[in-house]
PDB file of C-alpha atoms in Angstrom:
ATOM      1  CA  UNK A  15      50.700  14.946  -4.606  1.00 82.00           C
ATOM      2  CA  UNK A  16      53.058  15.712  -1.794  1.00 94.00           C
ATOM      3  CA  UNK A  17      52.214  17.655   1.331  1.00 97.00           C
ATOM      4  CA  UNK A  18      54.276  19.769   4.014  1.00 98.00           C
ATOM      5  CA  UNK A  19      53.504  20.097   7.781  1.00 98.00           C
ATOM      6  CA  UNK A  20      54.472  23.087   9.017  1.00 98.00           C
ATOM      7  CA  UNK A  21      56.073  22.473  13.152  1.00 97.00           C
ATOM      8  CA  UNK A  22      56.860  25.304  15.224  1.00 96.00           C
ATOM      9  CA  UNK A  23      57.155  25.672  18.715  1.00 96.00           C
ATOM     10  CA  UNK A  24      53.823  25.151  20.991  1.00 96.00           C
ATOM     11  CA  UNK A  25      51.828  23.743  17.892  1.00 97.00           C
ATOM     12  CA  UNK A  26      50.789  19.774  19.255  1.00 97.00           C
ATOM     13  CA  UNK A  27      48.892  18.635  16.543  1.00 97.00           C
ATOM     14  CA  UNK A  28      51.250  18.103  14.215  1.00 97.00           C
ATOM     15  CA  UNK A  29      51.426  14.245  14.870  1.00 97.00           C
ATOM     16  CA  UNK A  30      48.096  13.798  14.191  1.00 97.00           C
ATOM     17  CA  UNK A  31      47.995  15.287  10.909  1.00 98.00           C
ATOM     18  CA  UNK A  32      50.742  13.905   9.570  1.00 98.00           C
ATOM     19  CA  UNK A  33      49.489  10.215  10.794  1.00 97.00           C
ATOM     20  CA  UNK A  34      46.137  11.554   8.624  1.00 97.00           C
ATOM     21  CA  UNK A  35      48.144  13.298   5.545  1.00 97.00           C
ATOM     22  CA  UNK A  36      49.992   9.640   5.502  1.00 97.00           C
ATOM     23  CA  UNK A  37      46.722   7.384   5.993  1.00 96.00           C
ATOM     24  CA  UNK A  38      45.173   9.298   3.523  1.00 95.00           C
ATOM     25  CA  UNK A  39      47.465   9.779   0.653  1.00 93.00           C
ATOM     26  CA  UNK A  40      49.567   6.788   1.342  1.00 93.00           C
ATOM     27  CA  UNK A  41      52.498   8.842   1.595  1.00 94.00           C
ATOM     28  CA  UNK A  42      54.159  10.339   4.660  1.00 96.00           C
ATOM     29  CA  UNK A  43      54.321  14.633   4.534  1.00 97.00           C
ATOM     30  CA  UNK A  44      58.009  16.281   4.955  1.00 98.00           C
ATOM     31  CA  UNK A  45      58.115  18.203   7.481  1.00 98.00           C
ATOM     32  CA  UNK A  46      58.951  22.201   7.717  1.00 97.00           C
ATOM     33  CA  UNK A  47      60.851  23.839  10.287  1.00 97.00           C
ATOM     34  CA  UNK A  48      59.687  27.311  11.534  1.00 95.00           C
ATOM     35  CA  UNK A  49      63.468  29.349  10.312  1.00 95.00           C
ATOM     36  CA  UNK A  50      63.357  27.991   6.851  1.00 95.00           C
ATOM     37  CA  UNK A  51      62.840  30.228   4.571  1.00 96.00           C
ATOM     38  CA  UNK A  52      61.539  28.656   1.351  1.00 95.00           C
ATOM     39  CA  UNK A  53      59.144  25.188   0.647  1.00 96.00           C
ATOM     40  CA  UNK A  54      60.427  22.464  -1.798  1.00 96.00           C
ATOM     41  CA  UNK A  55      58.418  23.044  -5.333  1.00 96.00           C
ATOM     42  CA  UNK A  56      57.000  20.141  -5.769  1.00 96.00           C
ATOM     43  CA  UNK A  57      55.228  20.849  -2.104  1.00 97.00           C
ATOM     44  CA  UNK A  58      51.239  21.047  -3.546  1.00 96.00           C
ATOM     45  CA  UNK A  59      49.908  20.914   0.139  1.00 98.00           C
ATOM     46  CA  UNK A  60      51.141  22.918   3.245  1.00 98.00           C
ATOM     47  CA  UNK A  61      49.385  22.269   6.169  1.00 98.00           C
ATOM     48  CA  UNK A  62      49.342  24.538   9.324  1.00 98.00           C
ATOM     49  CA  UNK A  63      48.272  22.029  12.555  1.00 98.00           C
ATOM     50  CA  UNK A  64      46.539  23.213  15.436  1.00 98.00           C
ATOM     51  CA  UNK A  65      48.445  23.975  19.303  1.00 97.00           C
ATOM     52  CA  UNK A  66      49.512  26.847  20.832  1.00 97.00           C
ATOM     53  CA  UNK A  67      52.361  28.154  18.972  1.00 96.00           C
ATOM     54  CA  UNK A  68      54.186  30.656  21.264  1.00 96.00           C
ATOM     55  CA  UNK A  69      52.317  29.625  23.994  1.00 95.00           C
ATOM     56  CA  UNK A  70      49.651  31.907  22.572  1.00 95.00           C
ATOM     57  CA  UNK A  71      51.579  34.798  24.216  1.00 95.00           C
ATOM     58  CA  UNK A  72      50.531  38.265  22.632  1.00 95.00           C
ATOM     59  CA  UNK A  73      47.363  36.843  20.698  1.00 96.00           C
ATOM     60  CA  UNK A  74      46.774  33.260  19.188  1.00 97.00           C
ATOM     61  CA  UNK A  75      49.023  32.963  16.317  1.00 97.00           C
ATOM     62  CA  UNK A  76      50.379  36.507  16.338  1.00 96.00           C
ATOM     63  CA  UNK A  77      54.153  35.381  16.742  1.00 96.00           C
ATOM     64  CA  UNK A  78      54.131  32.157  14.617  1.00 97.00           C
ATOM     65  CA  UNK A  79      52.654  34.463  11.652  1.00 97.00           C
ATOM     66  CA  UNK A  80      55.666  36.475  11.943  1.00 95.00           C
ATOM     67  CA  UNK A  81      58.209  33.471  11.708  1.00 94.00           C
ATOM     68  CA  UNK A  82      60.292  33.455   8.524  1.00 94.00           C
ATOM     69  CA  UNK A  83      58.215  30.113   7.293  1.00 97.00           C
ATOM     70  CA  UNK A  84      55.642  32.450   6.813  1.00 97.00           C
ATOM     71  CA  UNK A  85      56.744  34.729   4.073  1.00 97.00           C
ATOM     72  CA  UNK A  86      57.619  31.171   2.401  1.00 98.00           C
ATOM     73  CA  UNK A  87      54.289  29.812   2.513  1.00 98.00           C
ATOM     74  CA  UNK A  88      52.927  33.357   1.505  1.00 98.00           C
ATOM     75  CA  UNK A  89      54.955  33.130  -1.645  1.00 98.00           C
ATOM     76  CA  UNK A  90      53.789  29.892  -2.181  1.00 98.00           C
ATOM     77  CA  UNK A  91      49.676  30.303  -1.614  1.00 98.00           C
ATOM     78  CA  UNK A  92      50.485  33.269  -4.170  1.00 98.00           C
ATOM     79  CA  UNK A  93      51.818  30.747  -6.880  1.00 97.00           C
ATOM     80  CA  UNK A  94      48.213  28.751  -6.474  1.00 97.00           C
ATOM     81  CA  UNK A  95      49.535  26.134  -3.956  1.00 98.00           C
ATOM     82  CA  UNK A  96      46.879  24.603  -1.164  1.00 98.00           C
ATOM     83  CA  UNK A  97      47.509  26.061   2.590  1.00 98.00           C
ATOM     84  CA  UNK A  98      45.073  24.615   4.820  1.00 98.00           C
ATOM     85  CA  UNK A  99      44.911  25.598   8.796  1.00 98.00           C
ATOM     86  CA  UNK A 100      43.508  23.848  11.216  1.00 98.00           C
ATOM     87  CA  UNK A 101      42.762  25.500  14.573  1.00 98.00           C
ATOM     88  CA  UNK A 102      45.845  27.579  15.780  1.00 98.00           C
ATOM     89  CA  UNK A 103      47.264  27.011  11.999  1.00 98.00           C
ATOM     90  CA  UNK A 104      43.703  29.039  10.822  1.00 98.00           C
ATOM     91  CA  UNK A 105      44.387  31.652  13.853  1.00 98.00           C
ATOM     92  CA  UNK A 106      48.353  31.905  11.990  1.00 98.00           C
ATOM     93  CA  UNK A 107      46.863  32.376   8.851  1.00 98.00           C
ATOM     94  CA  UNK A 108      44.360  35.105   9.998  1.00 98.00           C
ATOM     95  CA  UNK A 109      46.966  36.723  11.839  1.00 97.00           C
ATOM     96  CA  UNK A 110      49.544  36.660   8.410  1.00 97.00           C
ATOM     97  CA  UNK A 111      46.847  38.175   6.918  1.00 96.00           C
ATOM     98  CA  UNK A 112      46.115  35.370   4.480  1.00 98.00           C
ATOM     99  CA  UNK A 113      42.825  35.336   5.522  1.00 98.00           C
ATOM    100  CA  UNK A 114      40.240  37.787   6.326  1.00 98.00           C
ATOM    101  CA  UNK A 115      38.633  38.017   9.643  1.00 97.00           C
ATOM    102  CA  UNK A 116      39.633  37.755  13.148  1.00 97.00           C
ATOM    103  CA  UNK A 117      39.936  34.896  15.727  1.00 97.00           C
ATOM    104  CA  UNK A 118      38.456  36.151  19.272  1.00 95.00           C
ATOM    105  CA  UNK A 119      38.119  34.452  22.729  1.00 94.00           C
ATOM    106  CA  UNK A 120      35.530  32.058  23.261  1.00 96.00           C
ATOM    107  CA  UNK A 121      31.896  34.069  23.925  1.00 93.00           C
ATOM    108  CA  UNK A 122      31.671  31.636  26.527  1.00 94.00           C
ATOM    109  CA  UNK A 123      35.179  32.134  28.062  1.00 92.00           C
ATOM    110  CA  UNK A 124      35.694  28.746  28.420  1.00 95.00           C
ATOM    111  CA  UNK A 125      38.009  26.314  26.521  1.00 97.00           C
ATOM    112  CA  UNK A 126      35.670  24.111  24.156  1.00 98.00           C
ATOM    113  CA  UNK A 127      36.359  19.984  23.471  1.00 98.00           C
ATOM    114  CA  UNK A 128      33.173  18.575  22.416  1.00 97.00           C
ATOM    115  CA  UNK A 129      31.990  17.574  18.528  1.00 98.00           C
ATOM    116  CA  UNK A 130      29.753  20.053  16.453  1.00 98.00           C
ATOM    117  CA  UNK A 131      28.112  19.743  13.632  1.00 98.00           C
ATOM    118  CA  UNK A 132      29.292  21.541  10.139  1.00 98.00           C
ATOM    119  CA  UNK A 133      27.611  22.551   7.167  1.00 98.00           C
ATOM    120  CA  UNK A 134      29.554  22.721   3.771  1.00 98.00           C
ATOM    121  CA  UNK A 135      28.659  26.035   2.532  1.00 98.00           C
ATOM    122  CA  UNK A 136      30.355  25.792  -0.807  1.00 98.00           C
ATOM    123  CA  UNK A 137      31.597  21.744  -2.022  1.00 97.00           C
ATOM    124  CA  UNK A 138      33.582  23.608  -4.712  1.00 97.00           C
ATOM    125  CA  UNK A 139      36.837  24.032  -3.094  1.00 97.00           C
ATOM    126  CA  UNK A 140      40.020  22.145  -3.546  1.00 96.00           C
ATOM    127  CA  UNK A 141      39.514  21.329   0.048  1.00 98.00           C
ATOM    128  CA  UNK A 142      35.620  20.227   0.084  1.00 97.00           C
ATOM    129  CA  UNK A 143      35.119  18.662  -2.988  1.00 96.00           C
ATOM    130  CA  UNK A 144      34.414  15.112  -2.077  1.00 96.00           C
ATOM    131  CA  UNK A 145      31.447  16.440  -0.218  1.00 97.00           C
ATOM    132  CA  UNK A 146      27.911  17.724  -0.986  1.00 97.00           C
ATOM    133  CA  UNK A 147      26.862  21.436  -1.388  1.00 98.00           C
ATOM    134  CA  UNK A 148      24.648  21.681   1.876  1.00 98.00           C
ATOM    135  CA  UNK A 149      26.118  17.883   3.834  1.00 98.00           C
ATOM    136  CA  UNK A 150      26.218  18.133   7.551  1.00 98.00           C
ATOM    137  CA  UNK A 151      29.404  16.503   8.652  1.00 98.00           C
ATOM    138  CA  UNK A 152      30.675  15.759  11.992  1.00 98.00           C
ATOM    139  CA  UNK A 153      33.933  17.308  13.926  1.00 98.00           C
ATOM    140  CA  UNK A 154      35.480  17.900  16.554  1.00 98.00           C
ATOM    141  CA  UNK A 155      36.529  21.081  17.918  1.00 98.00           C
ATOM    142  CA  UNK A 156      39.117  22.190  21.136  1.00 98.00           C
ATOM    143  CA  UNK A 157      39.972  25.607  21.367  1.00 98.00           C
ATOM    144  CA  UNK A 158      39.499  28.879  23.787  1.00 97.00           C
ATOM    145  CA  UNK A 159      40.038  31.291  20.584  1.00 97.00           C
ATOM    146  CA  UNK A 160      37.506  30.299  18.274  1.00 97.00           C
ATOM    147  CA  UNK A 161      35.470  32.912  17.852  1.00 97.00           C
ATOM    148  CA  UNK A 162      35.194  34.126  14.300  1.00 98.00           C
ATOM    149  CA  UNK A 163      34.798  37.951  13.477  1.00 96.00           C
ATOM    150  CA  UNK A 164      34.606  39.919  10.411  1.00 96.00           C
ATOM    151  CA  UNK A 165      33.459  43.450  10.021  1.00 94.00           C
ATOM    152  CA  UNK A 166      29.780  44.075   8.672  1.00 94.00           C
ATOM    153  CA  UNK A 167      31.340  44.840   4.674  1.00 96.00           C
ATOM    154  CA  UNK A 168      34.115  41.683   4.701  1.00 97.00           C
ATOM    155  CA  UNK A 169      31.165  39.518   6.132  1.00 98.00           C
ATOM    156  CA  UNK A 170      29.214  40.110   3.118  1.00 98.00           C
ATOM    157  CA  UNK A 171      31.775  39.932   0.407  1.00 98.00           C
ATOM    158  CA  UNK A 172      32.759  37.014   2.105  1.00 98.00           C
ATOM    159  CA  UNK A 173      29.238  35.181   1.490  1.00 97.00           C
ATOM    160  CA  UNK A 174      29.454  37.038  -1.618  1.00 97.00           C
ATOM    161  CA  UNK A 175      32.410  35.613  -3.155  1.00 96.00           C
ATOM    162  CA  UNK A 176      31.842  31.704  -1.371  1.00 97.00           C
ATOM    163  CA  UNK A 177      34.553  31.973   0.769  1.00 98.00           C
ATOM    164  CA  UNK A 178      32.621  30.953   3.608  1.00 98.00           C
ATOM    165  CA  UNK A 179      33.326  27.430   3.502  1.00 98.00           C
ATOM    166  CA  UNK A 180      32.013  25.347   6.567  1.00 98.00           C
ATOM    167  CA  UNK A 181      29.638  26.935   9.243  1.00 98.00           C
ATOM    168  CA  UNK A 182      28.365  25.325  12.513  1.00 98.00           C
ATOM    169  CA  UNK A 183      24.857  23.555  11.971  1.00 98.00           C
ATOM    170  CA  UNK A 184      22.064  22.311  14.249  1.00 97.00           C
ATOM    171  CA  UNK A 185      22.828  25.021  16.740  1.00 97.00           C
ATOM    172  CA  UNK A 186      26.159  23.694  17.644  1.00 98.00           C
ATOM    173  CA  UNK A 187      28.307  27.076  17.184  1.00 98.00           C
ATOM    174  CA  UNK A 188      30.688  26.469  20.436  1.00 98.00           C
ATOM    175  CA  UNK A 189      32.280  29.864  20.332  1.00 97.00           C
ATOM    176  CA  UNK A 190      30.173  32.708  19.266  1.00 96.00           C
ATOM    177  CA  UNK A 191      31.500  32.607  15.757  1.00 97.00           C
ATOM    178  CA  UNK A 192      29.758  35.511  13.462  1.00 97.00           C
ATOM    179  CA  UNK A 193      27.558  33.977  11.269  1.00 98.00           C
ATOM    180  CA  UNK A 194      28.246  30.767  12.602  1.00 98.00           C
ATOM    181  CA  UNK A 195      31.205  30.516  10.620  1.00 98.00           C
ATOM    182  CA  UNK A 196      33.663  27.956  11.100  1.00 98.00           C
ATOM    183  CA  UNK A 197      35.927  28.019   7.947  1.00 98.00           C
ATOM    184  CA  UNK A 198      36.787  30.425   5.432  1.00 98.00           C
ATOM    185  CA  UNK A 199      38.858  30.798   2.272  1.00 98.00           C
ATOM    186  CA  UNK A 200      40.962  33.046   0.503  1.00 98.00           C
ATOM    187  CA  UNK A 201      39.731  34.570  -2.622  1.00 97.00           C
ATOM    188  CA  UNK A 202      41.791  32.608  -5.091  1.00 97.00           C
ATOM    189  CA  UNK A 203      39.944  29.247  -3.341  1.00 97.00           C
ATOM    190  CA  UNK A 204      43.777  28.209  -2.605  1.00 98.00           C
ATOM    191  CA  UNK A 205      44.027  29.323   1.377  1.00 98.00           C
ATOM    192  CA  UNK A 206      41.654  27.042   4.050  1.00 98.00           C
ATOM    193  CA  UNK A 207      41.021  28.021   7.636  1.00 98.00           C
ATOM    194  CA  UNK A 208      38.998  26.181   9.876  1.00 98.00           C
ATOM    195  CA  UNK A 209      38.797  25.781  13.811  1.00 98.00           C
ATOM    196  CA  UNK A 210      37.655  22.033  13.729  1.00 98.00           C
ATOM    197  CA  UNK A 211      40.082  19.092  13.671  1.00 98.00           C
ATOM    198  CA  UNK A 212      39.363  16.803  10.728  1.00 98.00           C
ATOM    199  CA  UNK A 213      41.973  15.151  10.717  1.00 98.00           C
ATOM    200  CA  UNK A 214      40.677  13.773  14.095  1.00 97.00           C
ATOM    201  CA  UNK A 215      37.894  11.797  12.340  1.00 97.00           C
ATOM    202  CA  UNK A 216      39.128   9.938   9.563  1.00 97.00           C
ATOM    203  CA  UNK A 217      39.244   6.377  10.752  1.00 95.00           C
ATOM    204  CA  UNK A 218      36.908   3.872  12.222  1.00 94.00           C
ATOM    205  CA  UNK A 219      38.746   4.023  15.629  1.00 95.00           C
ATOM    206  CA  UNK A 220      37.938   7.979  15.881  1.00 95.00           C
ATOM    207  CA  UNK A 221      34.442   7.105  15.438  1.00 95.00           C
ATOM    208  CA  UNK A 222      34.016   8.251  11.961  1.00 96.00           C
ATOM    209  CA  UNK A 223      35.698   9.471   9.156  1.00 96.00           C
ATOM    210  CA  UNK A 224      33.581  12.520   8.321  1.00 97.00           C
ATOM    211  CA  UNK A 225      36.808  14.554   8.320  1.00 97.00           C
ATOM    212  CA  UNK A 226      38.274  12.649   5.911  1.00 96.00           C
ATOM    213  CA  UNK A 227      36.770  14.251   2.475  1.00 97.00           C
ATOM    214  CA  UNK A 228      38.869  17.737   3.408  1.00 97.00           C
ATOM    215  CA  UNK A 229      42.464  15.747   3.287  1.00 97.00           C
ATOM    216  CA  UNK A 230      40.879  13.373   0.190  1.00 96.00           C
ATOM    217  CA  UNK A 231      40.035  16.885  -1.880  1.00 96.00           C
ATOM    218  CA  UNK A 232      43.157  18.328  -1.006  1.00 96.00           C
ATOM    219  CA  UNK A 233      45.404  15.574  -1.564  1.00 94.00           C
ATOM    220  CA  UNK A 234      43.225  14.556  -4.921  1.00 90.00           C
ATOM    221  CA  UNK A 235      42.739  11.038  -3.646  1.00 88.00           C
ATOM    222  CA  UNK A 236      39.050  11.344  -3.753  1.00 73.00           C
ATOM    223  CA  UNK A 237      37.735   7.638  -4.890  1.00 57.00           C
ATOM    224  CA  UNK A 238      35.513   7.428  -8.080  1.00 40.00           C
TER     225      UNK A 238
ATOM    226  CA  UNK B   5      50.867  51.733  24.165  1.00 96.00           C
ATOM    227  CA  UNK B   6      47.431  51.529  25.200  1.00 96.00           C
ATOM    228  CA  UNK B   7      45.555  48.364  22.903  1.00 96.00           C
ATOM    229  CA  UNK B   8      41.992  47.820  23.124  1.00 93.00           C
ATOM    230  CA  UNK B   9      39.035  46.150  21.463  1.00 93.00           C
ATOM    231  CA  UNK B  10      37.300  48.506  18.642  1.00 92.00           C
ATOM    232  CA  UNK B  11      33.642  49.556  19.024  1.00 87.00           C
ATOM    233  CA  UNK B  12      31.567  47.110  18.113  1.00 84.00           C
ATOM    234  CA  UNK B  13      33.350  44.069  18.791  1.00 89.00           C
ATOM    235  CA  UNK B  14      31.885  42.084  21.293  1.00 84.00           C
ATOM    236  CA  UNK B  15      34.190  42.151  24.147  1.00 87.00           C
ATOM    237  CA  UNK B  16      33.153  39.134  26.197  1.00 85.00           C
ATOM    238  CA  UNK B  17      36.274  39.809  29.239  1.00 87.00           C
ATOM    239  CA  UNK B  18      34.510  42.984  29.432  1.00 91.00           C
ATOM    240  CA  UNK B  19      31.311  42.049  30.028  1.00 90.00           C
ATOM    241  CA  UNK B  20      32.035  39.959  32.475  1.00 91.00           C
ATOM    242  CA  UNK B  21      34.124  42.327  34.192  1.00 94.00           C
ATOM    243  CA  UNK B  22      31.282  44.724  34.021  1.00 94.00           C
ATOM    244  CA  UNK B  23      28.947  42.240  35.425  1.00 93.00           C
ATOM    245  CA  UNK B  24      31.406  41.431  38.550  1.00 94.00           C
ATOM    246  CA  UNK B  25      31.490  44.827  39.184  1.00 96.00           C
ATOM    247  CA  UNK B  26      27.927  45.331  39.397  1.00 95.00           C
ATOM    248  CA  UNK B  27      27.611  42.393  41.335  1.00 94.00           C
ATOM    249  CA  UNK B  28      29.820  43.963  44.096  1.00 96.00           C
ATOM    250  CA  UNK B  29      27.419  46.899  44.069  1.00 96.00           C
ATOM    251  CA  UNK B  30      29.223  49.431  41.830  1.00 96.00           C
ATOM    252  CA  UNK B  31      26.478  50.677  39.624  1.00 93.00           C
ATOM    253  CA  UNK B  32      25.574  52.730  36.110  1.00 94.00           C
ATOM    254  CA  UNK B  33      29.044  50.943  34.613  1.00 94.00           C
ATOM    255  CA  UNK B  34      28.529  50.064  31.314  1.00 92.00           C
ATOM    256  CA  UNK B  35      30.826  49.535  27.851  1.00 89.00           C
ATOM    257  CA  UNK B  36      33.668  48.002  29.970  1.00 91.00           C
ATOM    258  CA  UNK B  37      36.357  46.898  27.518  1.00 89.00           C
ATOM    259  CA  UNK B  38      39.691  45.216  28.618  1.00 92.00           C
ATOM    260  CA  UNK B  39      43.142  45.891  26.885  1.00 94.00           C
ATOM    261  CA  UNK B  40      46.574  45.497  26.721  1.00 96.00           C
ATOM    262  CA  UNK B  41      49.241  48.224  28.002  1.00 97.00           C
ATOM    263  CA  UNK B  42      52.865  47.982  26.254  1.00 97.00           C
ATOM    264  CA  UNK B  43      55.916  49.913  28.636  1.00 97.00           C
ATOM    265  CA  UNK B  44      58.663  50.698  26.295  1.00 96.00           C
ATOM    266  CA  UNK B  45      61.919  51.738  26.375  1.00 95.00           C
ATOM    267  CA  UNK B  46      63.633  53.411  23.553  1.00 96.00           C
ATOM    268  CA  UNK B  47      66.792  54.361  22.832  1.00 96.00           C
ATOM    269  CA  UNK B  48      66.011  57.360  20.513  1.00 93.00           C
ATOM    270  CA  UNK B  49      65.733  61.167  22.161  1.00 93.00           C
ATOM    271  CA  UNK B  50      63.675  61.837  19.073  1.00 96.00           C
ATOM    272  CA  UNK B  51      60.102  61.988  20.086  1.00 96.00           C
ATOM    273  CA  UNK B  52      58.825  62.479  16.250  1.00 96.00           C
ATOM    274  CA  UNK B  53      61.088  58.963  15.409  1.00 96.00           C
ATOM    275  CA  UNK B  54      59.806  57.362  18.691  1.00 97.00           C
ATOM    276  CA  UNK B  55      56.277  58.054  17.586  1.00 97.00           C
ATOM    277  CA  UNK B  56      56.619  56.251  14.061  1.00 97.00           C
ATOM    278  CA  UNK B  57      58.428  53.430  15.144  1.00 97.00           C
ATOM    279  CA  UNK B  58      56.070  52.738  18.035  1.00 98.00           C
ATOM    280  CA  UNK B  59      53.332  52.841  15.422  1.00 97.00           C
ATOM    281  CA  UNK B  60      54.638  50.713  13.229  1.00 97.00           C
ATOM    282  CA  UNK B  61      55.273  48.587  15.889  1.00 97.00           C
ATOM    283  CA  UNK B  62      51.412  48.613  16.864  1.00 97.00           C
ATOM    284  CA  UNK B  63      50.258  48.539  13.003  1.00 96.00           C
ATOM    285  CA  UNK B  64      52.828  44.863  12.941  1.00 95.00           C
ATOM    286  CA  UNK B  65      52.703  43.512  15.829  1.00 96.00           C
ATOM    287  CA  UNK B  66      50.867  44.608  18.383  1.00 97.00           C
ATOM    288  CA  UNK B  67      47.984  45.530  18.004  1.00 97.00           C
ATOM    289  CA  UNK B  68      45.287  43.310  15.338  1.00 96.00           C
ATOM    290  CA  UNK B  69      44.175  46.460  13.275  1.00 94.00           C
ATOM    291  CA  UNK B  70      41.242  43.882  12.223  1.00 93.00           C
ATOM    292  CA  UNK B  71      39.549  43.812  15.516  1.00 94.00           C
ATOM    293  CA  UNK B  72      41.650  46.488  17.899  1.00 95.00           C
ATOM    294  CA  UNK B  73      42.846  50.361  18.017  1.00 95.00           C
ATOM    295  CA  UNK B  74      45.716  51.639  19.575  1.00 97.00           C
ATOM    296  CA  UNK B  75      46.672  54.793  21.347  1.00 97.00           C
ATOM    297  CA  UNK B  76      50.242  55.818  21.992  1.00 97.00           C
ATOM    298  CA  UNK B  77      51.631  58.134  24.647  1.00 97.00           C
ATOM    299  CA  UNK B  78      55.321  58.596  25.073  1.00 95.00           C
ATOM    300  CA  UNK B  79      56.907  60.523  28.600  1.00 88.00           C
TER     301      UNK B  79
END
């Protein structure tokens, strides 16, 4: 199983998920430059990390999903390979319209950096299935654009269809999120989105490791 | 070109906005919505080329047809 981080200017996080991508599958990620234009082919994990990829100029995302890396990881999710985005890498995705749905400012207005709770809606992704069909997990979240929106008919073909994949539980929605929705996926199952950071709890000396199961699905490292 | 949340998007800039303005006394405002203004300027004297491009500038770019509408006025 190898895996691709995808770096472009103004995304931060991508440090942290390759030290998880390497912790967790034993093997360190290649990295992928914004201008290239295709994805080795034995890639079977691109990961989109969270920052603030063109200094979130125009809208969140807006200019990074335009980048030439993008029509190579489009190609790619359309041959069945795992895309997962994680904060401003879901808010890419939305905005390359590999995902349905919107990502809106904060209903607060104000940047959130605290952990919330999630519930996994469906445990039969590639991406959840080391968890349980209804677990509540912990995660953190940090972001000002979090705030998922779908129009009244996507919402419910979206519930429809299980694509709604993690939603905020216990009343900890941070950002006004429809629904309470927190990740989605495509409808092949192949494409993740989600504002939380797991791959900011998956040790002991992050506090936990409830973010952990995503990477271990993903990466097919899930122990027996 | 003239970019603003659609109808029935919560538009939480705008209702804050509204509720400063009432708060300085300026009453019966309601549906504010904030936007985005693009100044372009093109090359072309055509004004029926201008007005495709700068829509399919707004339908790629510019504008998020998911959650925003656009009007364009060219002068």
């Amino acid at each position: 199983m190898k895996s691709a981080v995808v770096q472009l200017p103004g995304l931060n996080r991508d440090r942290d998920m390759i030290a998880a991508l390497t912790k967790i599958s034993g093997k360190a990620p290649i990295t992928v430059w914004q201008t290239e234009t295709s994805i080795p082919d034995d890639v079977d994990l691109i990961v989109i990390p969270g920052g603030f990829s063109y200094g979130d100029y125009l809208r969140c995302g807006a200019i990074a999903a335009r980048m030439p890396v993008m029509q190579a990881i489009k190609e790619k999710a359309e041959k069945g390979v795992k895309v997962l985005g994680v904060c401003n890498g879901f808010q890419i995705l939305v905005e390359a319209g590999m995902l349905p749905g919107a990502l809106m400012m904060n209903a607060s207005l104000k940047f959130v950096c605290k952990e919330v709770k999630l519930e996994v809606v469906n445990a039969e992704t590639e991406f959840t299935r080391a968890y349980d069909k209804g677990q509540i997990i912990r995660c953190p979240v940090a972001h000002h654009e979090g705030n998922y929106f779908v129009d009244a008919e996507t919402l419910k073909s979206i519930n429809g269809n299980g694509q709604v994949v993690f939603r905020y539980a216990d009343g900890t929605n941070p950002n006004g999120a429809i629904d309470d929705i927190a990740g989605v996926v495509n409808a092949r199952g192949n494409v993740l989105g989600m504002m939380p950071h797991p791959e900011n709890l998956i040790e002991a000396a992050h506090g936990g490791t409830d973010g952990r199961g995503i990477f271990a699905s993903a990466l097919d490292v899930i122990a027996a | 070109m003239t970019v603003t949340l659609k109808n029935g998007v919560l538009d939480p800039q705008g209702k804050a906005i509204e509720g400063a303005l009432g708060s300085l006394g300026f009453e019966g405002v309601h549906q504010a919505r904030q936007g985005k203004v693009f100044d372009l300027e093109l090359d072309t004297a055509d004004r029926a080329k201008a007005e495709t491009d700068l829509k399919a500038m707004c339908d790629k770019l510019l504008a998020n047809t998911v959650i925003e509408n656009y009007t364009i006025a060219i002068d």
